[in-house]
């Protein structure tokens, strides 16, 4: 063994000597470690059994290797190769094959194999890291302790708008809004202490001046000696997250308004309060600049809807320009169609066709975004509409529309309840009035009767005179029992227990009987009759129909104190008979016509000086409708009234 080979023996680099035929003649320790038992092999080429690849991983045949080429070309070769050794390991080798000449004769070659596997994988790790940094969606920036930017990835470019060239060498404060410059002092303070700032939410400025919400994580960068030389910063754009948070916050706020409004609506029975609350709440949740509730009732001209509640604008803002009318824009709301939501109402095809303004008059509230939803009661009646406006386009979203609809339907229920409550209140006060009246009405005949009885008691002998008082007392008893049976009838109607005893009888006979009876007790009025026939057989409850006729006639007499005539007519067709009682008395104002048929209702100014309980017409109407007929009135104040009832003749079997 030569001194040379001994020198190689312990070199940390693999050294191999081969002869002119490429056969191995010497391998040092490092070579044996690298190649495994390869040195024992006796193949013609020492590297013959290796699998070899170029740097791209493509197989390389032995004749293209530097180890072979040195034999054929007799010149030094240098190449990088990847080999798979007998242990199945892949190694990156830098191969130097140098020819050896002796006496000018080629004697073989010395191959030095430098194992660069570790260095290679270091390189590829670095390349991978760089690729990760480049492809990251988060901005990754490094800076020196002085705050100078030293690296800037693609995401940073996208996020902040500066290119790498523009950013590197600049101070990091170019990204920090003026009012937040203190943050940098705090961040660097932490970095110097070796601490990490984790997920710090803040705002930064882009090249175009826009502010951007970001979350940053800043960590110290240390050199090989562990000394902190700078900081790395990972910044994530949290615009979406912030938007989502805002949205969520909005949802929660809206939900709170919604809950508040449902609660206060369910507790509220005052219409005015309900509508103001609803208008305020819906204006708030929709983000509208102004909101209004309009009742679905038109003004005297039958044109504009009635403004009721307003939010976000003074009342004059509307009153100057006239109320919404039944135009294409407003009609769907007042007809109870779906919600109308338009990003820019001035560009809507339905807009601007109506004189005189052809759109909004000058100086009107600047409505661009438009939202309107009907408020529909349970019965399907459109109570009114909620209208919202905003001077900017595209303000109202689908979600706003749904929220407003939700509140509108709650409002409708509350308004229904309030109406019911009001009706009950009126009914209650009517009932109180009735009790007062009833006591008075019942007491009057009782007082008279007891007066007559006292006179009779004092003068038992005066038979002639007593006869008169007994007659008068009997009349009062009849009146009393009439009142009591009317009251009982009301109770029967209320409880659905007004039975009918149907028989066939001549209606004309009945009319004549009643007229004769009343004519006897009332001498002032002449009762004229116009009957289309002498006989008309109906199948009905004789007593109840008599009650109706008596009631209409006594009313006609009572409410025409200055008149002298009453006309009772009867006409019939094949299907029905109608009976009218016409008087020429005080008449009834149009506003009372419907109500006089309800329980306890009396036209106020009359009630004070004429006796009555306000139940006669209620009972009559009920009796007629139980016969499948109807009772109506036409009247002119000061001229008189005509009450007509009709009953079908078909009920006769
Ligand atoms: P009452 O006559 O006992 O008050 P009704 O139910 O019969 O009760 O009538 C209700 C109300 O209708 C009366 O109080 C009165 O104001 C009005 N009314 C009824 N009939 C007439 C009539 N013929 N002319 C004018 N007003 C009438």
GROMACS .gro file of N, CA, C and O and ligand atoms in nm, residues 551 555-556 558-559 583 586-588 596 601-603 606 612-618 641 643, ligand 1:
model
  119
  551UNK      N    1 -14.211   4.645   1.572
  551UNK     CA    2 -14.092   4.727   1.601
  551UNK      C    3 -14.072   4.837   1.497
  551UNK      O    4 -14.048   4.953   1.532
  555UNK      N    5 -14.125   5.234   1.585
  555UNK     CA    6 -14.014   5.328   1.559
  555UNK      C    7 -14.061   5.441   1.468
  555UNK      O    8 -14.032   5.558   1.492
  556UNK      N    9 -14.135   5.402   1.360
  556UNK     CA   10 -14.182   5.502   1.263
  556UNK      C   11 -14.269   5.606   1.335
  556UNK      O   12 -14.257   5.726   1.311
  558UNK      N   13 -14.264   5.668   1.670
  558UNK     CA   14 -14.185   5.741   1.769
  558UNK      C   15 -14.093   5.846   1.708
  558UNK      O   16 -14.078   5.955   1.762
  559UNK      N   17 -14.031   5.810   1.595
  559UNK     CA   18 -13.930   5.901   1.540
  559UNK      C   19 -13.987   5.994   1.431
  559UNK      O   20 -13.911   6.049   1.354
  583UNK      N   21 -14.160   5.642   0.706
  583UNK     CA   22 -14.211   5.754   0.786
  583UNK      C   23 -14.156   5.884   0.731
  583UNK      O   24 -14.068   5.885   0.645
  586UNK      N   25 -13.781   6.235   1.159
  586UNK     CA   26 -13.652   6.303   1.177
  586UNK      C   27 -13.541   6.246   1.089
  586UNK      O   28 -13.442   6.312   1.061
  587UNK      N   29 -13.556   6.122   1.045
  587UNK     CA   30 -13.452   6.060   0.961
  587UNK      C   31 -13.324   6.029   1.038
  587UNK      O   32 -13.315   6.056   1.158
  588UNK      N   33 -13.228   5.971   0.967
  588UNK     CA   34 -13.103   5.927   1.033
  588UNK      C   35 -12.985   5.974   0.948
  588UNK      O   36 -12.986   5.958   0.826
  596UNK      N   37 -12.717   5.145   1.369
  596UNK     CA   38 -12.845   5.133   1.440
  596UNK      C   39 -12.892   4.989   1.452
  596UNK      O   40 -12.976   4.958   1.535
  601UNK      N   41 -12.733   5.029   2.033
  601UNK     CA   42 -12.695   5.153   1.964
  601UNK      C   43 -12.815   5.245   1.948
  601UNK      O   44 -12.919   5.206   1.897
  602UNK      N   45 -12.798   5.368   1.992
  602UNK     CA   46 -12.902   5.468   1.972
  602UNK      C   47 -12.835   5.593   1.919
  602UNK      O   48 -12.722   5.623   1.954
  603UNK      N   49 -12.903   5.663   1.828
  603UNK     CA   50 -12.846   5.788   1.778
  603UNK      C   51 -12.847   5.887   1.895
  603UNK      O   52 -12.952   5.914   1.952
  606UNK      N   53 -13.084   6.174   1.998
  606UNK     CA   54 -13.223   6.132   2.015
  606UNK      C   55 -13.243   6.064   2.149
  606UNK      O   56 -13.341   6.084   2.218
  612UNK      N   57 -13.625   5.433   2.491
  612UNK     CA   58 -13.583   5.323   2.402
  612UNK      C   59 -13.455   5.261   2.453
  612UNK      O   60 -13.382   5.324   2.530
  613UNK      N   61 -13.432   5.135   2.414
  613UNK     CA   62 -13.313   5.065   2.465
  613UNK      C   63 -13.208   5.038   2.357
  613UNK      O   64 -13.101   4.988   2.384
  614UNK      N   65 -13.243   5.068   2.232
  614UNK     CA   66 -13.147   5.041   2.124
  614UNK      C   67 -13.129   4.894   2.095
  614UNK      O   68 -13.022   4.850   2.050
  615UNK      N   69 -13.236   4.815   2.119
  615UNK     CA   70 -13.222   4.672   2.087
  615UNK      C   71 -13.329   4.623   1.988
  615UNK      O   72 -13.316   4.515   1.932
  616UNK      N   73 -13.432   4.707   1.962
  616UNK     CA   74 -13.541   4.664   1.873
  616UNK      C   75 -13.492   4.626   1.735
  616UNK      O   76 -13.525   4.518   1.683
  617UNK      N   77 -13.410   4.714   1.674
  617UNK     CA   78 -13.363   4.686   1.537
  617UNK      C   79 -13.266   4.568   1.535
  617UNK      O   80 -13.263   4.492   1.439
  618UNK      N   81 -13.188   4.557   1.642
  618UNK     CA   82 -13.093   4.445   1.651
  618UNK      C   83 -13.169   4.313   1.650
  618UNK      O   84 -13.138   4.221   1.573
  641UNK      N   85 -13.749   5.809   0.707
  641UNK     CA   86 -13.674   5.685   0.683
  641UNK      C   87 -13.767   5.578   0.627
  641UNK      O   88 -13.888   5.580   0.653
  643UNK      N   89 -13.769   5.165   0.629
  643UNK     CA   90 -13.710   5.036   0.669
  643UNK      C   91 -13.780   4.928   0.587
  643UNK      O   92 -13.903   4.927   0.578
  654LIG     P1   93 -13.483   5.210   2.022
  654LIG     O1   94 -13.575   5.267   1.923
  654LIG     O2   95 -13.544   5.137   2.131
  654LIG     O3   96 -13.376   5.308   2.066
  654LIG     P2   97 -13.402   5.044   1.799
  654LIG     O4   98 -13.301   4.936   1.790
  654LIG     O5   99 -13.537   5.014   1.752
  654LIG     O6  100 -13.398   5.096   1.948
  654LIG     O7  101 -13.344   5.163   1.715
  654LIG     C1  102 -13.213   5.204   1.729
  654LIG     C2  103 -13.197   5.350   1.697
  654LIG     O8  104 -13.220   5.372   1.559
  654LIG     C3  105 -13.294   5.440   1.766
  654LIG     O9  106 -13.250   5.476   1.895
  654LIG     C4  107 -13.300   5.559   1.674
  654LIG    O10  108 -13.193   5.645   1.702
  654LIG     C5  109 -13.281   5.499   1.538
  654LIG     N1  110 -13.406   5.475   1.463
  654LIG     C6  111 -13.476   5.361   1.455
  654LIG     N2  112 -13.586   5.376   1.376
  654LIG     C7  113 -13.586   5.505   1.334
  654LIG     C8  114 -13.674   5.584   1.248
  654LIG     N3  115 -13.783   5.532   1.192
  654LIG     N4  116 -13.641   5.713   1.227
  654LIG     C9  117 -13.530   5.767   1.284
  654LIG     N5  118 -13.444   5.698   1.365
  654LIG    C10  119 -13.473   5.568   1.390
   0.00000   0.00000   0.00000
